[in-house]
Every structure is written in structure tokens, then in C-alpha cells.
Amino acid sequence: MSNKNLLSGRDKELQELAEQYESAMSAKQPFYLDADDLADLADWYGTRKNYDKALEIAEYGLKLHPDSTALMIEYAYLHLDSGKRAKAREIIENLPDTYSPEAKVVRAHLLLSEGKLDDAEQLLDTIEDKEDLANVIDVSYMYLDMGYPDKALAWLNPVKEEYADEEAYIAVVADCYYGKGMIEEAIPLYNQLIDQNPYSAPYWFGLARCHFEDLNFDQAIDACDYALVGDDEFTDAYVMKGHCFYQLGNEDAALECYQKAERMHGLAPEFVYTYIGLCKVSKGEWEEGYENLEKAIQTNEAEETPAPTLPSLYANAGLCLSKMKKKRKAHQYCKKAQKLEPKDPEAYLIEGRMYVEEGDYEKGIKQWAKALNCAPSADTWNEIGMHSMEIGYLDYAKIAFERVCELEPEFEGINEKLTVLYMTLHDKENFIKYNQKCTRPFDLKELEKMQAMMENEDREDLAVYMQNIIKALQ
């Protein structure tokens, strides 16, 4: 948990209350707090993604204080955060106090979740004291959580002069700037907050998110580590560190962070299965890839509303099955993916590759044509080129990459891919043409050495070697 000796104010109090509550529950002893403290404690667990514990505390509190509006509002928020809108609506409709600002904000949150923006705005307009800092912050975070940072700022800007030095005000403004993509404006505010509260995990995490958006992954990791000094169970920091390590190419460190977040309820198990599965696929470790993707598929299939990633899981599991010589099931999985998301090119791209590897070039190219029909872009042609190159279908890789170059001459890495490809195909003229366009062109000695090494490679090994060269060039 948090190192409470480093915390201050309400953060330290809530840490201590959490320890007292868990100790009392373990000893099966009674535990009493007033309704507001229990609502804050439930929220404390909720912000740490421990929804089971948060719900447990809210329900425990409502047994002690059945008429508490604060507890019922927190109970409603927990259900909204868990996607249980019907239950949240039932709770909100039975609030003892329906006219308080807090009650209006949670009702507006429900309306926004139902797509009723105008109704939500009309309701919020009935809040009498629109300059009260607590009301401003509640409304602003409600808008921010629902993806409306501009509307949050519309509540914040009129009270700027009055509250510009208030920590809570600065925090919500920083989060709004981040939500709007105004990273340069957000970073100094997070630094200001950290100066005021050096061990606040949320402030360090806010700074980490900004560094991540600026592609400063090492700085983002450092900020996450500082967040974890104050709260070593701050799951969002582990998730963010995982994303950073992944971007830096350190898949093992990323997995370690994701697994820590999963153990703390910050990530669903299927996310970790998916991550491991796709990493294994990228390395050509087909059986382990399939094993993990299948676990993610089964978890998703058990849900009432499957995740949007399910078609991709089917398609990549199909590729693994194809490599495992289970062709019939492989194509069945691709067909499932195409049925679930007929306008997504990924399953057509993968099944096209599978057909080509089976020697049925006509069917393979037809599948790729379907992918292009879904997304006639340079990205799709690049994917076709990469699939073709990975399986040694170099003539079609040439067609695909040349098409990328026509559509987007500045497409990242395209000159490097065409340089290596034409070198492999012994096309000197085109090799020279694209080599000159590379950021780091080959010199002749490198070229002679690589051509000699390539002579004895089979086509699939050659494709792997080509990819390594491209990575080195970039």
C-alpha cells in the first residue's frame, strides 16, 4: 500500500482508514465510520481499480447509514464505472436528496452515459452555486471522465481568478489540459502540484502521461517510479510503465508491469493473455501464442459484451493454428473474425497470408483485395507487403511496397523496405534508387557482405534476415 509516512492530509487519513477497515474485517470485528468517511473510503478503493473492495465498503456503509445520500451516490458511481448502468439508474432514482449539487452531477453523469448531452447540461444549469469550488470540480471531472474536456474548462475558466492558487483547482485544470492534448500547458501544472505535494501518486502519474504522449518514455518511467514511491499499489503507474517498456522494445519488462497491474485488479486477465499471445506471434512462437490467445478468447466469449479486440484475437489465433498445421480450424477462426467485424481488414490480411502459404495464391490475393476494399490505404498495402515478405513471397511484396510509395512517399520505413527487397531481388537500378533515399544508406562493402550471406538462405530465413536489416537501417 501507500507509504503513509510520505503522505499528507486526507490521503494519509484514508490510507489509515483502509488499514483499520481491513484489519477489522480480518478479525471479524465491528467497524464504524460516519457516512462521509465510508463514501470517501469506497472512492479511495475505486480510484485504485479495486472495485470489489469499493463495492463491499459502500454496501457495508449503507447497512450502517441506509439513508446516506453520499454513500448512495458513491455506490451509483461504482456501478457506472463498472458499466452497470441499469443498477446505477435504480440507485440514482432512489436518492433521498435529489436536489443537492452532488445528486445532480451523478444524474448528469448517467444522462451523458446514455448520450443525452442536452439533458445533462440543462440539469447542471440548475445548480445554484456555480462558483463553489467543490461544485466546479465535481462537474469538471464528470465532464472530463465522459470525454468532454472543453465543457469542463467552461466551468473552470469563470472562477480562475478566485481559485488559481488552490491545489484542487490546479489539478483539475492540468487533467483537462491533458485531456485536450495540451501537453505543453499541462506539464508545468503537474510540476507545480508535485512541488506542493511531492508524494502524490496521481500528480506523478499525470506527469508520466504527458511524457508518454511526448514519446519521452524514459522520463515517463521515472515519473511512474516516483508515483510508486508514494503508493506502490497505484495500478495505473504499472500499466503506464508497461506501455513505456513496450514502446522501448523491452517486452519482458512490459509483461512484468502488466502482470503486477493484473494482480492488483488494474488490468483484466484477458489483456495479459492477449499481450503475451501477440508477443509470441511476433516472435513466431506459434504454440505459446495460440495458448495465450485462446485463453483471452475464452474469457471474452464468457462476457455478456465481448471486447472489441475479439475479432483480432480470432484472426491471430487462426494464424497460429495455420502454422501448427491445423488449417481447417485456422480458417474457421478467420471466418469468425470476419463475421464479427466485416469491415476490419486484419482478418482478411491474415487469411490471405494463410492461403498464400498453403500455395493457393489466387485465394490469398482475393482475401487481400477484400482487406483493401475495407481500407484502401497505404497502411493496408504495407501490411500486405510485410506479410508477403515474412513468408518469402517477394514478388508480391515488391508490388505492395511500391504501391505504398505511390500513395504515401513519406511512409515511415518504406525506402528501407524497398532497398532491402531490391537488393535481395538483385535489381541494382532500383536498389540504388531507394538506397539513396534512406536515412542511413548501405555502403558497397556492407552490401557485398550481406549478399554473400543471403546466398545460402531459404526464402523464409531470408525474410527474417531482411526484416533485421530493415530494423538496423531505421
Short mmCIF file of C-alpha atoms in Angstrom, two decimals:
data_model
loop_
_atom_site.label_atom_id
_atom_site.label_comp_id
_atom_site.label_asym_id
_atom_site.label_seq_id
_atom_site.Cartn_x
_atom_site.Cartn_y
_atom_site.Cartn_z
CA MET A 1 0.00 0.00 0.00
CA SER A 2 0.93 3.65 0.12
CA ASN A 3 3.81 4.64 2.36
CA LYS A 4 1.56 6.73 4.57
CA ASN A 5 4.52 8.42 6.27
CA LEU A 6 5.16 10.17 2.95
CA LEU A 7 1.55 11.26 2.50
CA SER A 8 -0.20 14.30 3.88
CA GLY A 9 -3.71 15.40 4.73
CA ARG A 10 -6.68 13.39 3.52
CA ASP A 11 -4.54 10.88 1.58
CA LYS A 12 -2.84 9.79 4.80
CA GLU A 13 -6.15 9.61 6.68
CA LEU A 14 -7.74 7.38 4.03
CA GLN A 15 -4.69 5.09 3.96
CA GLU A 16 -5.01 4.66 7.73
CA LEU A 17 -8.77 4.08 7.49
CA ALA A 18 -8.22 1.41 4.83
CA GLU A 19 -5.75 -0.40 7.09
CA GLN A 20 -8.15 -0.19 10.04
CA TYR A 21 -11.06 -1.46 7.95
CA GLU A 22 -9.13 -4.42 6.55
CA SER A 23 -7.79 -5.31 9.99
CA ALA A 24 -11.30 -5.23 11.50
CA MET A 25 -12.75 -7.35 8.69
CA SER A 26 -9.94 -9.92 9.03
CA ALA A 27 -10.60 -10.18 12.76
CA LYS A 28 -14.38 -10.24 12.14
CA GLN A 29 -14.77 -7.23 14.40
CA PRO A 30 -17.27 -4.38 14.03
CA PHE A 31 -16.02 -1.25 12.31
CA TYR A 32 -17.75 2.11 12.46
CA LEU A 33 -17.23 5.31 10.45
CA ASP A 34 -19.59 8.10 9.59
CA ALA A 35 -21.23 8.00 6.17
CA ASP A 36 -18.99 10.59 4.52
CA ASP A 37 -15.80 8.79 5.59
CA LEU A 38 -17.13 5.46 4.31
CA ALA A 39 -18.07 7.09 0.99
CA ASP A 40 -14.57 8.57 0.70
CA LEU A 41 -13.01 5.20 1.57
CA ALA A 42 -15.07 3.43 -1.10
CA ASP A 43 -13.93 6.07 -3.59
CA TRP A 44 -10.32 5.58 -2.45
CA TYR A 45 -10.51 1.89 -3.37
CA GLY A 46 -12.37 2.69 -6.58
CA THR A 47 -9.62 5.02 -7.80
CA ARG A 48 -7.20 2.12 -7.29
CA LYS A 49 -9.37 -0.09 -9.51
CA ASN A 50 -10.24 -2.37 -6.58
CA TYR A 51 -13.94 -2.27 -7.39
CA ASP A 52 -14.82 -5.38 -5.38
CA LYS A 53 -13.47 -3.83 -2.19
CA ALA A 54 -15.02 -0.46 -3.02
CA LEU A 55 -18.45 -2.04 -3.52
CA GLU A 56 -18.01 -4.06 -0.34
CA ILE A 57 -17.35 -0.89 1.67
CA ALA A 58 -20.23 1.01 0.06
CA GLU A 59 -22.63 -1.84 0.85
CA TYR A 60 -21.25 -2.15 4.39
CA GLY A 61 -21.70 1.59 4.85
CA LEU A 62 -25.29 1.54 3.59
CA LYS A 63 -26.16 -1.07 6.23
CA LEU A 64 -24.91 1.39 8.85
CA HIS A 65 -26.30 4.52 7.15
CA PRO A 66 -29.16 3.42 4.86
CA ASP A 67 -30.34 6.99 4.21
CA SER A 68 -26.94 8.46 3.34
CA THR A 69 -27.05 10.36 0.07
CA ALA A 70 -23.23 10.47 -0.05
CA LEU A 71 -22.93 6.68 0.20
CA MET A 72 -25.69 6.07 -2.34
CA ILE A 73 -24.04 8.47 -4.78
CA GLU A 74 -20.70 6.70 -4.39
CA TYR A 75 -22.49 3.36 -4.82
CA ALA A 76 -24.04 4.66 -8.05
CA TYR A 77 -20.67 5.87 -9.37
CA LEU A 78 -19.11 2.47 -8.71
CA HIS A 79 -21.81 0.83 -10.80
CA LEU A 80 -21.39 3.40 -13.57
CA ASP A 81 -17.63 2.76 -13.57
CA SER A 82 -18.33 -0.98 -13.83
CA GLY A 83 -20.68 -0.48 -16.77
CA LYS A 84 -23.78 -1.48 -14.77
CA ARG A 85 -25.94 1.39 -15.93
CA ALA A 86 -29.32 -0.15 -15.03
CA LYS A 87 -28.30 -0.69 -11.41
CA ALA A 88 -26.83 2.83 -11.24
CA ARG A 89 -30.10 4.27 -12.55
CA GLU A 90 -32.07 2.36 -9.89
CA ILE A 91 -29.84 3.78 -7.14
CA ILE A 92 -29.98 7.35 -8.51
CA GLU A 93 -33.77 7.26 -8.79
CA ASN A 94 -34.00 6.36 -5.08
CA LEU A 95 -31.65 9.03 -3.71
CA PRO A 96 -33.03 10.61 -0.52
CA ASP A 97 -31.85 14.05 -1.67
CA THR A 98 -32.32 14.72 -5.38
CA TYR A 99 -31.65 18.48 -5.29
CA SER A 100 -28.12 18.62 -3.91
CA PRO A 101 -25.35 19.50 -6.40
CA GLU A 102 -23.79 16.06 -5.88
CA ALA A 103 -27.06 14.32 -6.76
CA LYS A 104 -27.45 16.44 -9.88
CA VAL A 105 -23.90 15.69 -11.00
CA VAL A 106 -24.29 11.91 -10.68
CA ARG A 107 -27.62 12.08 -12.53
CA ALA A 108 -25.92 14.15 -15.26
CA HIS A 109 -23.20 11.51 -15.46
CA LEU A 110 -25.86 8.87 -16.08
CA LEU A 111 -27.50 11.04 -18.75
CA LEU A 112 -24.18 11.53 -20.52
CA SER A 113 -23.55 7.77 -20.45
CA GLU A 114 -26.87 7.44 -22.28
CA GLY A 115 -25.85 10.04 -24.87
CA LYS A 116 -28.22 12.72 -23.53
CA LEU A 117 -25.87 15.70 -23.54
CA ASP A 118 -28.55 18.40 -23.76
CA ASP A 119 -30.50 16.92 -20.84
CA ALA A 120 -27.32 16.70 -18.76
CA GLU A 121 -26.43 20.34 -19.46
CA GLN A 122 -29.92 21.51 -18.58
CA LEU A 123 -29.77 19.63 -15.29
CA LEU A 124 -26.35 21.02 -14.38
CA ASP A 125 -27.56 24.52 -15.18
CA THR A 126 -29.98 24.20 -12.23
CA ILE A 127 -27.06 24.03 -9.75
CA GLU A 128 -27.39 27.29 -7.85
CA ASP A 129 -23.84 27.96 -6.70
CA LYS A 130 -21.81 27.56 -9.87
CA GLU A 131 -18.82 29.31 -8.32
CA ASP A 132 -18.42 26.99 -5.36
CA LEU A 133 -15.08 25.18 -5.81
CA ALA A 134 -16.42 21.76 -4.81
CA ASN A 135 -19.26 22.06 -7.34
CA VAL A 136 -16.92 23.29 -10.08
CA ILE A 137 -14.53 20.39 -9.50
CA ASP A 138 -17.30 17.77 -9.39
CA VAL A 139 -18.85 18.98 -12.63
CA SER A 140 -15.45 19.38 -14.33
CA TYR A 141 -14.32 15.86 -13.50
CA MET A 142 -17.69 14.48 -14.56
CA TYR A 143 -17.30 16.12 -17.97
CA LEU A 144 -13.66 15.06 -18.17
CA ASP A 145 -14.42 11.44 -17.31
CA MET A 146 -17.06 11.37 -20.03
CA GLY A 147 -14.74 12.83 -22.67
CA TYR A 148 -15.78 16.50 -22.71
CA PRO A 149 -12.67 18.47 -21.59
CA ASP A 150 -13.91 21.65 -23.32
CA LYS A 151 -17.10 21.64 -21.27
CA ALA A 152 -15.05 21.04 -18.12
CA LEU A 153 -12.94 24.10 -18.89
CA ALA A 154 -16.13 26.12 -19.48
CA TRP A 155 -16.90 25.56 -15.78
CA LEU A 156 -13.31 26.17 -14.67
CA ASN A 157 -12.46 29.36 -16.55
CA PRO A 158 -15.05 31.70 -14.89
CA VAL A 159 -13.58 31.00 -11.41
CA LYS A 160 -9.92 31.09 -12.44
CA GLU A 161 -9.04 34.32 -10.63
CA GLU A 162 -10.65 33.20 -7.39
CA TYR A 163 -9.12 29.70 -7.22
CA ALA A 164 -5.94 29.90 -9.35
CA ASP A 165 -3.73 29.03 -6.36
CA GLU A 166 -5.90 26.22 -4.99
CA GLU A 167 -4.31 22.76 -5.34
CA ALA A 168 -7.59 21.06 -6.23
CA TYR A 169 -8.29 23.65 -8.92
CA ILE A 170 -4.81 23.36 -10.44
CA ALA A 171 -5.17 19.56 -10.50
CA VAL A 172 -8.40 19.51 -12.48
CA VAL A 173 -7.11 22.15 -14.91
CA ALA A 174 -3.96 20.07 -15.50
CA ASP A 175 -6.10 16.99 -16.16
CA CYS A 176 -8.28 18.99 -18.55
CA TYR A 177 -5.26 20.23 -20.49
CA TYR A 178 -4.03 16.67 -20.76
CA GLY A 179 -7.49 15.57 -21.90
CA LYS A 180 -7.38 18.19 -24.66
CA GLY A 181 -3.90 17.14 -25.76
CA MET A 182 -2.39 20.41 -24.48
CA ILE A 183 0.71 18.68 -23.12
CA GLU A 184 2.95 21.75 -23.00
CA GLU A 185 0.37 23.55 -20.83
CA ALA A 186 -0.25 20.52 -18.59
CA ILE A 187 3.37 19.67 -17.70
CA PRO A 188 4.17 22.88 -15.72
CA LEU A 189 0.92 22.50 -13.77
CA TYR A 190 1.76 18.90 -12.79
CA ASN A 191 5.24 20.06 -11.76
CA GLN A 192 3.66 22.83 -9.67
CA LEU A 193 1.40 20.27 -7.99
CA ILE A 194 4.35 17.96 -7.30
CA ASP A 195 6.20 20.86 -5.66
CA GLN A 196 3.19 21.29 -3.36
CA ASN A 197 2.67 17.57 -2.74
CA PRO A 198 5.84 15.62 -3.65
CA TYR A 199 4.48 12.17 -2.83
CA SER A 200 1.16 12.35 -4.65
CA ALA A 201 0.91 9.33 -6.95
CA PRO A 202 -1.83 10.93 -9.12
CA TYR A 203 0.30 14.03 -9.80
CA TRP A 204 3.36 11.99 -10.78
CA PHE A 205 1.13 9.80 -12.92
CA GLY A 206 -0.31 12.88 -14.62
CA LEU A 207 3.23 13.95 -15.48
CA ALA A 208 4.03 10.41 -16.70
CA ARG A 209 1.06 10.51 -19.09
CA CYS A 210 2.34 13.78 -20.56
CA HIS A 211 5.83 12.39 -21.10
CA PHE A 212 4.32 9.31 -22.74
CA GLU A 213 2.34 11.46 -25.17
CA ASP A 214 5.55 13.35 -25.99
CA LEU A 215 7.24 9.96 -26.64
CA ASN A 216 9.66 10.59 -23.77
CA PHE A 217 9.32 7.03 -22.49
CA ASP A 218 12.32 7.01 -20.13
CA GLN A 219 11.04 10.17 -18.40
CA ALA A 220 7.57 8.62 -18.20
CA ILE A 221 9.02 5.54 -16.49
CA ASP A 222 10.88 7.76 -14.00
CA ALA A 223 7.64 9.62 -13.20
CA CYS A 224 5.81 6.30 -12.70
CA ASP A 225 8.55 5.16 -10.32
CA TYR A 226 8.08 8.33 -8.25
CA ALA A 227 4.32 7.69 -8.22
CA LEU A 228 5.01 4.20 -6.87
CA VAL A 229 7.22 5.59 -4.08
CA GLY A 230 4.12 7.23 -2.63
CA ASP A 231 1.75 4.37 -3.45
CA ASP A 232 3.20 1.04 -4.53
CA GLU A 233 -0.31 -0.21 -5.37
CA PHE A 234 -1.09 2.61 -7.80
CA THR A 235 -2.03 0.28 -10.63
CA ASP A 236 -2.21 2.91 -13.37
CA ALA A 237 1.51 3.55 -12.91
CA TYR A 238 2.31 -0.12 -13.53
CA VAL A 239 0.16 -0.10 -16.66
CA MET A 240 1.83 3.05 -17.94
CA LYS A 241 5.29 1.62 -17.23
CA GLY A 242 4.27 -1.46 -19.20
CA HIS A 243 3.25 0.68 -22.17
CA CYS A 244 6.56 2.56 -22.00
CA PHE A 245 8.68 -0.57 -21.86
CA TYR A 246 6.72 -1.99 -24.79
CA GLN A 247 7.41 1.14 -26.83
CA LEU A 248 11.09 0.83 -25.95
CA GLY A 249 11.12 -2.76 -27.21
CA ASN A 250 11.52 -4.34 -23.76
CA GLU A 251 8.65 -6.82 -23.91
CA ASP A 252 9.72 -8.79 -20.83
CA ALA A 253 9.77 -5.69 -18.60
CA ALA A 254 6.41 -4.63 -20.05
CA LEU A 255 4.91 -8.02 -19.22
CA GLU A 256 6.22 -7.85 -15.65
CA CYS A 257 4.47 -4.48 -15.17
CA TYR A 258 1.24 -5.70 -16.74
CA GLN A 259 1.21 -8.78 -14.51
CA LYS A 260 1.68 -6.61 -11.39
CA ALA A 261 -1.23 -4.43 -12.51
CA GLU A 262 -3.36 -7.53 -13.10
CA ARG A 263 -2.66 -8.87 -9.60
CA MET A 264 -3.88 -5.52 -8.24
CA HIS A 265 -7.08 -5.60 -10.35
CA GLY A 266 -5.79 -2.81 -12.59
CA LEU A 267 -5.89 -4.93 -15.75
CA ALA A 268 -8.23 -7.67 -16.85
CA PRO A 269 -6.54 -11.10 -17.19
CA GLU A 270 -7.50 -11.25 -20.87
CA PHE A 271 -5.36 -8.17 -21.53
CA VAL A 272 -2.29 -10.00 -20.24
CA TYR A 273 -3.17 -13.16 -22.19
CA THR A 274 -3.61 -11.01 -25.30
CA TYR A 275 -0.32 -9.22 -24.77
CA ILE A 276 1.64 -12.43 -24.25
CA GLY A 277 -0.11 -14.09 -27.18
CA LEU A 278 0.62 -11.28 -29.62
CA CYS A 279 4.24 -11.03 -28.46
CA LYS A 280 4.66 -14.75 -29.08
CA VAL A 281 3.08 -14.36 -32.54
CA SER A 282 5.53 -11.57 -33.40
CA LYS A 283 8.39 -13.92 -32.45
CA GLY A 284 6.98 -16.86 -34.40
CA GLU A 285 6.37 -18.87 -31.22
CA TRP A 286 3.08 -20.20 -32.54
CA GLU A 287 2.05 -22.80 -29.94
CA GLU A 288 2.59 -20.49 -26.95
CA GLY A 289 0.97 -17.67 -28.89
CA TYR A 290 -2.10 -19.77 -29.57
CA GLU A 291 -2.31 -20.99 -25.98
CA ASN A 292 -2.49 -17.44 -24.61
CA LEU A 293 -4.76 -16.08 -27.35
CA GLU A 294 -7.16 -18.97 -26.77
CA LYS A 295 -7.33 -18.08 -23.05
CA ALA A 296 -8.15 -14.48 -23.99
CA ILE A 297 -10.79 -15.70 -26.46
CA GLN A 298 -12.47 -17.94 -23.90
CA THR A 299 -12.53 -15.14 -21.32
CA ASN A 300 -14.07 -12.76 -23.87
CA GLU A 301 -16.64 -15.28 -25.04
CA ALA A 302 -17.84 -15.67 -21.45
CA GLU A 303 -18.63 -11.94 -21.20
CA GLU A 304 -22.08 -10.54 -21.97
CA THR A 305 -20.45 -7.90 -24.16
CA PRO A 306 -17.25 -9.22 -25.77
CA ALA A 307 -14.34 -6.81 -26.11
CA PRO A 308 -13.73 -5.06 -29.45
CA THR A 309 -10.44 -6.98 -29.65
CA LEU A 310 -12.17 -10.37 -30.08
CA PRO A 311 -12.01 -10.36 -33.93
CA SER A 312 -8.25 -9.66 -33.75
CA LEU A 313 -7.83 -12.48 -31.23
CA TYR A 314 -9.58 -14.91 -33.56
CA ALA A 315 -7.52 -13.79 -36.56
CA ASN A 316 -4.15 -14.07 -34.81
CA ALA A 317 -5.10 -17.37 -33.19
CA GLY A 318 -6.01 -18.53 -36.70
CA LEU A 319 -2.52 -17.64 -37.89
CA CYS A 320 -1.03 -19.68 -35.04
CA LEU A 321 -3.26 -22.64 -35.89
CA SER A 322 -2.21 -22.40 -39.53
CA LYS A 323 1.45 -22.56 -38.51
CA MET A 324 0.58 -25.54 -36.30
CA LYS A 325 -0.81 -27.30 -39.42
CA LYS A 326 -4.41 -27.10 -38.16
CA LYS A 327 -5.66 -25.48 -41.36
CA ARG A 328 -9.38 -26.17 -41.02
CA LYS A 329 -9.68 -24.63 -37.57
CA ALA A 330 -7.39 -21.80 -38.64
CA HIS A 331 -9.73 -20.75 -41.44
CA GLN A 332 -12.76 -21.19 -39.15
CA TYR A 333 -11.23 -18.68 -36.74
CA CYS A 334 -10.58 -16.20 -39.52
CA LYS A 335 -14.17 -16.55 -40.70
CA LYS A 336 -15.39 -15.89 -37.14
CA ALA A 337 -13.29 -12.72 -37.05
CA GLN A 338 -14.65 -11.57 -40.42
CA LYS A 339 -18.23 -12.22 -39.34
CA LEU A 340 -17.79 -10.25 -36.11
CA GLU A 341 -16.10 -7.29 -37.81
CA PRO A 342 -16.61 -7.46 -41.58
CA LYS A 343 -15.10 -4.01 -42.18
CA ASP A 344 -11.83 -4.68 -40.36
CA PRO A 345 -9.03 -5.62 -42.80
CA GLU A 346 -6.92 -7.60 -40.29
CA ALA A 347 -8.66 -10.99 -40.62
CA TYR A 348 -8.63 -10.77 -44.43
CA LEU A 349 -4.93 -9.89 -44.37
CA ILE A 350 -4.10 -12.85 -42.16
CA GLU A 351 -6.26 -15.34 -44.04
CA GLY A 352 -4.76 -14.10 -47.32
CA ARG A 353 -1.32 -14.88 -45.92
CA MET A 354 -2.52 -18.31 -44.84
CA TYR A 355 -3.79 -19.16 -48.32
CA VAL A 356 -0.54 -18.00 -49.93
CA GLU A 357 1.47 -20.15 -47.54
CA GLU A 358 -0.75 -23.07 -48.49
CA GLY A 359 0.11 -22.42 -52.13
CA ASP A 360 -3.32 -21.10 -53.11
CA TYR A 361 -2.16 -17.71 -54.40
CA GLU A 362 -5.46 -16.87 -56.08
CA LYS A 363 -7.48 -17.20 -52.87
CA GLY A 364 -4.82 -15.35 -50.94
CA ILE A 365 -4.82 -12.36 -53.25
CA LYS A 366 -8.64 -12.32 -53.19
CA GLN A 367 -8.54 -12.03 -49.39
CA TRP A 368 -6.05 -9.19 -49.64
CA ALA A 369 -8.36 -7.50 -52.14
CA LYS A 370 -11.14 -7.70 -49.53
CA ALA A 371 -8.80 -6.07 -47.00
CA LEU A 372 -8.11 -3.26 -49.46
CA ASN A 373 -11.82 -2.87 -50.06
CA CYS A 374 -12.23 -2.29 -46.30
CA ALA A 375 -9.29 0.12 -46.08
CA PRO A 376 -7.74 1.19 -49.41
CA SER A 377 -4.79 2.88 -47.71
CA ALA A 378 -1.02 2.82 -47.63
CA ASP A 379 -1.23 1.11 -44.22
CA THR A 380 -3.13 -1.83 -45.70
CA TRP A 381 -0.70 -2.15 -48.63
CA ASN A 382 2.17 -2.04 -46.13
CA GLU A 383 0.61 -4.87 -44.14
CA ILE A 384 0.26 -6.91 -47.34
CA GLY A 385 3.90 -6.20 -48.13
CA MET A 386 5.03 -7.25 -44.65
CA HIS A 387 3.00 -10.48 -44.78
CA SER A 388 4.40 -11.22 -48.24
CA MET A 389 7.95 -10.56 -47.10
CA GLU A 390 7.59 -12.66 -43.94
CA ILE A 391 6.53 -15.71 -45.96
CA GLY A 392 9.04 -15.20 -48.74
CA TYR A 393 6.53 -14.06 -51.39
CA LEU A 394 8.94 -11.37 -52.52
CA ASP A 395 7.44 -10.57 -55.92
CA TYR A 396 4.15 -9.57 -54.31
CA ALA A 397 5.97 -7.72 -51.53
CA LYS A 398 7.51 -5.60 -54.29
CA ILE A 399 4.06 -4.79 -55.73
CA ALA A 400 2.69 -3.90 -52.28
CA PHE A 401 5.59 -1.71 -51.14
CA GLU A 402 5.71 0.12 -54.48
CA ARG A 403 2.00 0.87 -54.01
CA VAL A 404 2.73 2.24 -50.53
CA CYS A 405 5.35 4.51 -52.06
CA GLU A 406 2.87 5.79 -54.64
CA LEU A 407 0.18 6.54 -52.06
CA GLU A 408 2.47 7.98 -49.36
CA PRO A 409 6.05 8.70 -50.50
CA GLU A 410 6.99 9.67 -46.92
CA PHE A 411 5.56 6.49 -45.36
CA GLU A 412 7.82 5.54 -42.45
CA GLY A 413 10.45 2.94 -43.38
CA ILE A 414 9.22 2.38 -46.94
CA ASN A 415 12.54 3.32 -48.60
CA GLU A 416 14.40 0.93 -46.31
CA LYS A 417 12.00 -1.91 -47.13
CA LEU A 418 12.27 -1.36 -50.87
CA THR A 419 16.07 -1.04 -50.66
CA VAL A 420 16.43 -4.41 -48.92
CA LEU A 421 13.85 -6.02 -51.17
CA TYR A 422 15.51 -4.90 -54.40
CA MET A 423 18.92 -5.89 -53.06
CA THR A 424 17.52 -9.38 -52.43
CA LEU A 425 15.98 -9.48 -55.91
CA HIS A 426 19.33 -8.37 -57.41
CA ASP A 427 17.69 -5.33 -59.02
CA LYS A 428 20.66 -2.95 -58.96
CA GLU A 429 18.87 0.03 -60.53
CA ASN A 430 16.01 0.10 -58.03
CA PHE A 431 18.34 -0.76 -55.17
CA ILE A 432 20.39 2.38 -55.91
CA LYS A 433 17.20 4.44 -56.36
CA TYR A 434 15.77 3.65 -52.93
CA ASN A 435 19.09 3.30 -51.10
CA GLN A 436 19.78 6.96 -51.87
CA LYS A 437 16.51 7.90 -50.17
CA CYS A 438 17.29 6.03 -46.93
CA THR A 439 18.27 7.96 -43.82
CA ARG A 440 21.23 5.59 -43.44
CA PRO A 441 22.11 4.20 -46.88
CA PHE A 442 24.15 0.99 -47.34
CA ASP A 443 27.74 1.30 -48.44
CA LEU A 444 29.12 -1.14 -51.03
CA LYS A 445 31.13 -3.22 -48.54
CA GLU A 446 28.06 -3.83 -46.39
CA LEU A 447 26.10 -4.75 -49.50
CA GLU A 448 28.63 -7.33 -50.71
CA LYS A 449 28.85 -8.93 -47.27
CA MET A 450 25.06 -9.22 -46.91
CA GLN A 451 24.56 -10.56 -50.43
CA ALA A 452 27.09 -13.30 -49.72
CA MET A 453 25.28 -14.23 -46.51
CA MET A 454 21.93 -14.32 -48.30
CA GLU A 455 23.02 -16.75 -51.00
CA ASN A 456 22.59 -19.81 -48.78
CA GLU A 457 19.36 -18.80 -47.04
CA ASP A 458 15.96 -20.32 -47.82
CA ARG A 459 13.14 -17.87 -48.50
CA GLU A 460 11.63 -17.75 -45.00
CA ASP A 461 15.02 -17.38 -43.32
CA LEU A 462 15.83 -14.75 -45.91
CA ALA A 463 12.66 -12.85 -44.98
CA VAL A 464 13.65 -12.83 -41.31
CA TYR A 465 17.10 -11.62 -42.23
CA MET A 466 15.63 -8.86 -44.38
CA GLN A 467 13.49 -7.64 -41.50
CA ASN A 468 16.55 -7.46 -39.24
CA ILE A 469 18.34 -5.39 -41.84
CA ILE A 470 15.39 -3.00 -42.11
CA LYS A 471 15.34 -2.52 -38.34
CA ALA A 472 19.05 -1.76 -38.38
CA LEU A 473 18.59 0.76 -41.16
CA GLN A 474 15.87 2.75 -39.40
#
